[in-house]
PDB file of C-alpha atoms in Angstrom:
ATOM      1  CA  MET A   4       0.000   0.000   0.000  1.00  0.00           C
ATOM      2  CA  GLY A   5       1.322   3.408  -0.950  1.00  0.00           C
ATOM      3  CA  ARG A   6       1.455   6.572   1.110  1.00  0.00           C
ATOM      4  CA  ILE A   7       1.211  10.316   0.601  1.00  0.00           C
ATOM      5  CA  PHE A   8       4.238  12.182   1.950  1.00  0.00           C
ATOM      6  CA  TYR A   9       2.970  15.664   2.742  1.00  0.00           C
ATOM      7  CA  VAL A  10       5.377  18.618   2.811  1.00  0.00           C
ATOM      8  CA  MET A  11       4.261  21.597   4.856  1.00  0.00           C
ATOM      9  CA  GLY A  12       5.589  24.499   6.857  1.00  0.00           C
ATOM     10  CA  LYS A  13       5.155  28.177   7.509  1.00  0.00           C
ATOM     11  CA  SER A  14       5.783  30.787   4.818  1.00  0.00           C
ATOM     12  CA  SER A  15       9.468  31.320   3.977  1.00  0.00           C
ATOM     13  CA  SER A  16      10.392  27.946   5.462  1.00  0.00           C
ATOM     14  CA  GLY A  17      11.769  26.765   2.112  1.00  0.00           C
ATOM     15  CA  LYS A  18       9.142  24.067   1.679  1.00  0.00           C
ATOM     16  CA  ASP A  19       8.595  24.744  -2.043  1.00  0.00           C
ATOM     17  CA  THR A  20      12.288  24.308  -2.848  1.00  0.00           C
ATOM     18  CA  ILE A  21      12.498  21.182  -0.712  1.00  0.00           C
ATOM     19  CA  PHE A  22       9.406  19.761  -2.408  1.00  0.00           C
ATOM     20  CA  GLU A  23      10.953  20.317  -5.851  1.00  0.00           C
ATOM     21  CA  GLU A  24      14.202  18.640  -4.799  1.00  0.00           C
ATOM     22  CA  LEU A  25      12.383  15.598  -3.392  1.00  0.00           C
ATOM     23  CA  ILE A  26       9.948  15.097  -6.266  1.00  0.00           C
ATOM     24  CA  ASN A  27      12.841  15.125  -8.751  1.00  0.00           C
ATOM     25  CA  ARG A  28      14.736  12.349  -6.957  1.00  0.00           C
ATOM     26  CA  ASP A  29      14.022   9.213  -8.960  1.00  0.00           C
ATOM     27  CA  GLU A  30      15.283   6.938  -6.193  1.00  0.00           C
ATOM     28  CA  LEU A  31      12.396   8.020  -3.953  1.00  0.00           C
ATOM     29  CA  GLY A  32       9.833   6.799  -6.466  1.00  0.00           C
ATOM     30  CA  LEU A  33       7.279   9.495  -5.669  1.00  0.00           C
ATOM     31  CA  LYS A  34       4.542  10.739  -7.955  1.00  0.00           C
ATOM     32  CA  ASN A  35       3.304  14.317  -7.896  1.00  0.00           C
ATOM     33  CA  ILE A  36      -0.310  15.083  -7.046  1.00  0.00           C
ATOM     34  CA  ILE A  37      -1.272  17.822  -9.481  1.00  0.00           C
ATOM     35  CA  LEU A  38      -3.638  20.345  -7.935  1.00  0.00           C
ATOM     36  CA  TYR A  39      -6.364  22.293  -9.695  1.00  0.00           C
ATOM     37  CA  THR A  40      -6.231  26.086  -9.562  1.00  0.00           C
ATOM     38  CA  THR A  41      -8.237  29.037 -10.798  1.00  0.00           C
ATOM     39  CA  ARG A  42      -5.232  31.360 -10.904  1.00  0.00           C
ATOM     40  CA  PRO A  43      -3.951  32.419 -14.342  1.00  0.00           C
ATOM     41  CA  ILE A  44      -1.262  30.307 -15.945  1.00  0.00           C
ATOM     42  CA  ARG A  45       2.188  31.893 -15.819  1.00  0.00           C
ATOM     43  CA  ALA A  46       4.982  32.033 -18.364  1.00  0.00           C
ATOM     44  CA  LYS A  47       6.867  28.729 -18.659  1.00  0.00           C
ATOM     45  CA  GLU A  48       4.027  26.811 -16.991  1.00  0.00           C
ATOM     46  CA  THR A  49       2.204  24.001 -18.781  1.00  0.00           C
ATOM     47  CA  ASP A  50      -1.364  22.977 -18.066  1.00  0.00           C
ATOM     48  CA  GLY A  51      -1.375  19.545 -16.441  1.00  0.00           C
ATOM     49  CA  VAL A  52       2.246  19.795 -15.309  1.00  0.00           C
ATOM     50  CA  GLN A  53       2.500  22.377 -12.530  1.00  0.00           C
ATOM     51  CA  TYR A  54      -1.288  22.596 -12.110  1.00  0.00           C
ATOM     52  CA  HIS A  55      -4.535  21.898 -13.889  1.00  0.00           C
ATOM     53  CA  PHE A  56      -5.678  25.432 -14.735  1.00  0.00           C
ATOM     54  CA  VAL A  57      -9.461  25.635 -14.570  1.00  0.00           C
ATOM     55  CA  ASP A  58     -12.252  28.133 -14.056  1.00  0.00           C
ATOM     56  CA  GLU A  59     -14.709  28.429 -11.169  1.00  0.00           C
ATOM     57  CA  GLU A  60     -17.361  26.443 -13.028  1.00  0.00           C
ATOM     58  CA  LYS A  61     -15.058  23.418 -13.308  1.00  0.00           C
ATOM     59  CA  LEU A  62     -14.455  23.483  -9.553  1.00  0.00           C
ATOM     60  CA  HIS A  63     -18.209  23.748  -8.982  1.00  0.00           C
ATOM     61  CA  GLU A  64     -18.625  20.722 -11.231  1.00  0.00           C
ATOM     62  CA  PHE A  65     -16.197  18.757  -9.044  1.00  0.00           C
ATOM     63  CA  GLU A  66     -18.031  19.966  -5.929  1.00  0.00           C
ATOM     64  CA  ARG A  67     -21.392  18.828  -7.270  1.00  0.00           C
ATOM     65  CA  ALA A  68     -19.878  15.412  -7.983  1.00  0.00           C
ATOM     66  CA  ASP A  69     -18.437  15.319  -4.416  1.00  0.00           C
ATOM     67  CA  ARG A  70     -14.908  14.922  -5.767  1.00  0.00           C
ATOM     68  CA  ILE A  71     -13.202  17.808  -3.930  1.00  0.00           C
ATOM     69  CA  ILE A  72     -10.858  16.376  -1.274  1.00  0.00           C
ATOM     70  CA  GLU A  73      -9.712  19.784  -0.021  1.00  0.00           C
ATOM     71  CA  MET A  74      -9.788  23.326  -1.327  1.00  0.00           C
ATOM     72  CA  ARG A  75      -8.082  26.580  -0.294  1.00  0.00           C
ATOM     73  CA  ALA A  76      -8.839  30.152  -1.313  1.00  0.00           C
ATOM     74  CA  TYR A  77      -6.313  32.984  -1.314  1.00  0.00           C
ATOM     75  CA  HIS A  78      -7.218  36.665  -1.617  1.00  0.00           C
ATOM     76  CA  THR A  79      -4.783  38.367  -4.015  1.00  0.00           C
ATOM     77  CA  VAL A  80      -4.582  41.712  -5.801  1.00  0.00           C
ATOM     78  CA  GLN A  81      -5.950  39.887  -8.855  1.00  0.00           C
ATOM     79  CA  GLY A  82      -8.895  38.430  -7.001  1.00  0.00           C
ATOM     80  CA  ILE A  83      -9.533  35.136  -5.215  1.00  0.00           C
ATOM     81  CA  TRP A  84      -7.402  32.224  -6.377  1.00  0.00           C
ATOM     82  CA  LYS A  85      -8.460  28.728  -5.418  1.00  0.00           C
ATOM     83  CA  TYR A  86      -6.371  25.572  -5.184  1.00  0.00           C
ATOM     84  CA  ALA A  87      -7.960  22.146  -4.824  1.00  0.00           C
ATOM     85  CA  THR A  88      -7.008  18.499  -4.488  1.00  0.00           C
ATOM     86  CA  VAL A  89      -9.509  16.525  -6.539  1.00  0.00           C
ATOM     87  CA  ASP A  90     -10.336  12.833  -6.621  1.00  0.00           C
ATOM     88  CA  ASP A  91      -9.883  12.592 -10.383  1.00  0.00           C
ATOM     89  CA  GLY A  92      -8.279   9.148 -10.572  1.00  0.00           C
ATOM     90  CA  GLN A  93      -4.657  10.297 -10.438  1.00  0.00           C
ATOM     91  CA  ILE A  94      -4.148   8.998  -6.869  1.00  0.00           C
ATOM     92  CA  ASP A  95      -3.790   5.209  -6.744  1.00  0.00           C
ATOM     93  CA  LEU A  96      -2.441   4.210  -3.328  1.00  0.00           C
ATOM     94  CA  GLU A  97      -2.655   0.541  -4.242  1.00  0.00           C
ATOM     95  CA  ARG A  98       0.252   1.034  -6.641  1.00  0.00           C
ATOM     96  CA  HIS A  99       2.153   4.257  -5.908  1.00  0.00           C
ATOM     97  CA  ASP A 100       3.597   6.611  -3.300  1.00  0.00           C
ATOM     98  CA  TYR A 101       3.037  10.337  -3.695  1.00  0.00           C
ATOM     99  CA  LEU A 102       4.543  13.655  -2.645  1.00  0.00           C
ATOM    100  CA  ALA A 103       2.215  16.588  -1.972  1.00  0.00           C
ATOM    101  CA  ILE A 104       2.565  20.076  -0.526  1.00  0.00           C
ATOM    102  CA  GLY A 105       0.094  22.228   1.333  1.00  0.00           C
ATOM    103  CA  THR A 106      -1.139  23.579   4.619  1.00  0.00           C
ATOM    104  CA  LEU A 107      -1.805  21.919   7.942  1.00  0.00           C
ATOM    105  CA  VAL A 108      -5.547  22.132   7.270  1.00  0.00           C
ATOM    106  CA  SER A 109      -5.213  20.520   3.833  1.00  0.00           C
ATOM    107  CA  TYR A 110      -3.047  17.779   5.360  1.00  0.00           C
ATOM    108  CA  GLU A 111      -5.808  17.001   7.849  1.00  0.00           C
ATOM    109  CA  LYS A 112      -8.411  16.975   5.055  1.00  0.00           C
ATOM    110  CA  LEU A 113      -6.395  14.355   3.177  1.00  0.00           C
ATOM    111  CA  GLN A 114      -6.083  12.348   6.392  1.00  0.00           C
ATOM    112  CA  GLU A 115      -9.852  12.353   6.715  1.00  0.00           C
ATOM    113  CA  TYR A 116     -10.295  11.316   3.090  1.00  0.00           C
ATOM    114  CA  PHE A 117      -7.647   8.608   2.717  1.00  0.00           C
ATOM    115  CA  GLY A 118      -7.095   7.590   6.341  1.00  0.00           C
ATOM    116  CA  ALA A 119      -4.494   8.820   8.822  1.00  0.00           C
ATOM    117  CA  ASP A 120      -2.169   5.869   8.130  1.00  0.00           C
ATOM    118  CA  MET A 121      -1.890   6.882   4.472  1.00  0.00           C
ATOM    119  CA  LEU A 122      -0.424  10.336   5.224  1.00  0.00           C
ATOM    120  CA  VAL A 123       3.169  10.931   6.334  1.00  0.00           C
ATOM    121  CA  PRO A 124       3.924  14.530   7.391  1.00  0.00           C
ATOM    122  CA  ILE A 125       7.175  16.185   6.295  1.00  0.00           C
ATOM    123  CA  TYR A 126       7.068  19.275   8.489  1.00  0.00           C
ATOM    124  CA  ILE A 127       9.725  21.885   7.618  1.00  0.00           C
ATOM    125  CA  GLU A 128      10.632  24.076  10.562  1.00  0.00           C
ATOM    126  CA  VAL A 129      12.521  27.383  10.574  1.00  0.00           C
ATOM    127  CA  SER A 130      12.971  29.779  13.490  1.00  0.00           C
ATOM    128  CA  ASP A 131      10.815  32.912  13.327  1.00  0.00           C
ATOM    129  CA  ASP A 132      13.775  35.280  13.066  1.00  0.00           C
ATOM    130  CA  ASN A 133      15.202  33.413  10.069  1.00  0.00           C
ATOM    131  CA  ARG A 134      11.766  33.198   8.459  1.00  0.00           C
ATOM    132  CA  LEU A 135      11.256  36.931   8.830  1.00  0.00           C
ATOM    133  CA  GLU A 136      14.675  37.714   7.356  1.00  0.00           C
ATOM    134  CA  ARG A 137      14.003  35.424   4.394  1.00  0.00           C
ATOM    135  CA  ALA A 138      10.549  36.889   3.856  1.00  0.00           C
ATOM    136  CA  LEU A 139      11.929  40.436   3.862  1.00  0.00           C
ATOM    137  CA  LYS A 140      14.722  39.507   1.461  1.00  0.00           C
ATOM    138  CA  ARG A 141      12.252  37.885  -0.927  1.00  0.00           C
ATOM    139  CA  GLU A 142       9.762  40.751  -0.715  1.00  0.00           C
ATOM    140  CA  ARG A 143      12.429  43.377  -1.460  1.00  0.00           C
ATOM    141  CA  LYS A 144      13.060  41.649  -4.785  1.00  0.00           C
ATOM    142  CA  GLN A 145       9.444  42.086  -5.908  1.00  0.00           C
ATOM    143  CA  ALA A 146       8.576  44.810  -8.398  1.00  0.00           C
ATOM    144  CA  ASN A 147       5.964  46.122  -5.963  1.00  0.00           C
ATOM    145  CA  PRO A 148       6.797  44.886  -2.456  1.00  0.00           C
ATOM    146  CA  ASP A 149       3.748  44.334  -0.260  1.00  0.00           C
ATOM    147  CA  TYR A 150       5.074  44.307   3.284  1.00  0.00           C
ATOM    148  CA  GLU A 151       1.585  44.441   4.757  1.00  0.00           C
ATOM    149  CA  GLU A 152       0.650  41.185   3.014  1.00  0.00           C
ATOM    150  CA  MET A 153       3.989  39.671   4.003  1.00  0.00           C
ATOM    151  CA  CYS A 154       3.282  40.465   7.667  1.00  0.00           C
ATOM    152  CA  ARG A 155      -0.255  39.128   7.389  1.00  0.00           C
ATOM    153  CA  ARG A 156       1.036  35.806   6.064  1.00  0.00           C
ATOM    154  CA  PHE A 157       3.718  35.657   8.729  1.00  0.00           C
ATOM    155  CA  LEU A 158       1.227  36.173  11.558  1.00  0.00           C
ATOM    156  CA  ALA A 159      -1.411  33.898  10.011  1.00  0.00           C
ATOM    157  CA  ASP A 160       1.107  31.061   9.772  1.00  0.00           C
ATOM    158  CA  SER A 161       2.044  31.520  13.424  1.00  0.00           C
ATOM    159  CA  ARG A 162      -1.599  30.863  14.263  1.00  0.00           C
ATOM    160  CA  ASP A 163      -2.196  28.105  11.717  1.00  0.00           C
ATOM    161  CA  PHE A 164       0.966  26.217  12.683  1.00  0.00           C
ATOM    162  CA  SER A 165       0.673  26.813  16.421  1.00  0.00           C
ATOM    163  CA  GLU A 166       2.166  24.157  18.680  1.00  0.00           C
ATOM    164  CA  GLU A 167      -1.367  23.232  19.718  1.00  0.00           C
ATOM    165  CA  ASN A 168      -2.412  22.618  16.104  1.00  0.00           C
ATOM    166  CA  ILE A 169       0.769  20.665  15.360  1.00  0.00           C
ATOM    167  CA  ARG A 170       0.142  18.405  18.359  1.00  0.00           C
ATOM    168  CA  LYS A 171      -3.500  18.004  17.358  1.00  0.00           C
ATOM    169  CA  ALA A 172      -2.363  16.813  13.916  1.00  0.00           C
ATOM    170  CA  GLN A 173      -0.031  14.333  15.690  1.00  0.00           C
ATOM    171  CA  ILE A 174       3.058  15.670  13.946  1.00  0.00           C
ATOM    172  CA  GLU A 175       6.105  14.629  15.936  1.00  0.00           C
ATOM    173  CA  LYS A 176       9.056  14.631  13.546  1.00  0.00           C
ATOM    174  CA  ARG A 177      10.381  17.940  12.242  1.00  0.00           C
ATOM    175  CA  PHE A 178      12.980  18.801   9.617  1.00  0.00           C
ATOM    176  CA  CYS A 179      15.005  21.895  10.508  1.00  0.00           C
ATOM    177  CA  ASN A 180      15.828  24.234   7.612  1.00  0.00           C
ATOM    178  CA  ASP A 181      17.556  26.966   9.628  1.00  0.00           C
ATOM    179  CA  GLY A 182      21.040  26.144   8.371  1.00  0.00           C
ATOM    180  CA  ASP A 183      22.248  24.103   5.404  1.00  0.00           C
ATOM    181  CA  ARG A 184      19.253  23.388   3.174  1.00  0.00           C
ATOM    182  CA  GLU A 185      20.982  20.378   1.621  1.00  0.00           C
ATOM    183  CA  ILE A 186      21.209  18.715   5.035  1.00  0.00           C
ATOM    184  CA  CYS A 187      17.476  19.253   5.547  1.00  0.00           C
ATOM    185  CA  ILE A 188      16.739  17.769   2.115  1.00  0.00           C
ATOM    186  CA  GLU A 189      18.938  14.739   2.783  1.00  0.00           C
ATOM    187  CA  GLU A 190      17.278  14.147   6.149  1.00  0.00           C
ATOM    188  CA  ALA A 191      13.825  14.306   4.561  1.00  0.00           C
ATOM    189  CA  ALA A 192      14.896  11.990   1.710  1.00  0.00           C
ATOM    190  CA  SER A 193      16.381   9.469   4.171  1.00  0.00           C
ATOM    191  CA  TYR A 194      13.199   9.558   6.240  1.00  0.00           C
ATOM    192  CA  ILE A 195      11.053   8.885   3.159  1.00  0.00           C
ATOM    193  CA  LYS A 196      13.304   5.962   2.200  1.00  0.00           C
ATOM    194  CA  HIS A 197      13.005   4.627   5.742  1.00  0.00           C
ATOM    195  CA  ILE A 198       9.199   4.814   5.719  1.00  0.00           C
ATOM    196  CA  LYS A 199       9.172   3.091   2.332  1.00  0.00           C
ATOM    197  CA  GLY A 200      11.413   0.368   3.749  1.00  0.00           C
ATOM    198  CA  LEU A 201      14.327   1.182   1.472  1.00  0.00           C
ATOM    199  CA  VAL A 202      16.856   2.024   4.193  1.00  0.00           C
ATOM    200  CA  LEU A 203      17.288   1.890   7.956  1.00  0.00           C
ATOM    201  CA  LEU A 204      17.756   5.119   9.902  1.00  0.00           C
TER     202      LEU A 204
END
C-alpha cells in the first residue's frame, strides 16, 4: 500500500524548494499530485504539469460530484485564487507513493479522506527570526513589495501552525531548515526511504 508524503511548513520555510528537490529524486519513487487552480497560468508553466488550470465552473462541477478532497482560497490583488485536491483518478495508493505540498488544514483533510495511516507529514521548521529575514529579502526583490501582506502571512502562519495545532495533527518529527538546506533535504529523503522500507535510519 502506498502513502502520501505531505510537505508543509510556515511561509518562507523553504518548503517549495524542498518539495521540488524531493519530487525530482528518482530513487524516492514518488509521484506528484497535481492540484487544480483558478489562478492564471504563468509564463513557462504548462497545463497539467505544474497545475490543472481551470475556471470556477469546473471546480463547482467537481463539488457537485463530491470529488473535492480539499480546497483553499487565497485573496490576491488579482482576485480570489483557489487551489484544490480533486479525486480525479490520479491517486492510486494501491500502486504508488506520492509527494504533496500544502497547509496543515489541507493535510488534515487528506487524512480524513484517505485515512491517517496513508499520510506521512514532512514538516519543515525554521525559526521565526530566520523566516522573517528570508521573507523580507524575498519581498524586497518584488517589483511592488507588499510588506503588509507579508506580515499578514507571517502572523497567520504563526496561528495556523501553532504548537497546539501541530500536536492536534499528531506531527512529531520535524525537519530543521535553519542552516544548510541540503542537510534538511537529505534528512527528509532518508526519512522517506526509511518509511518506504528502502533504508534503515
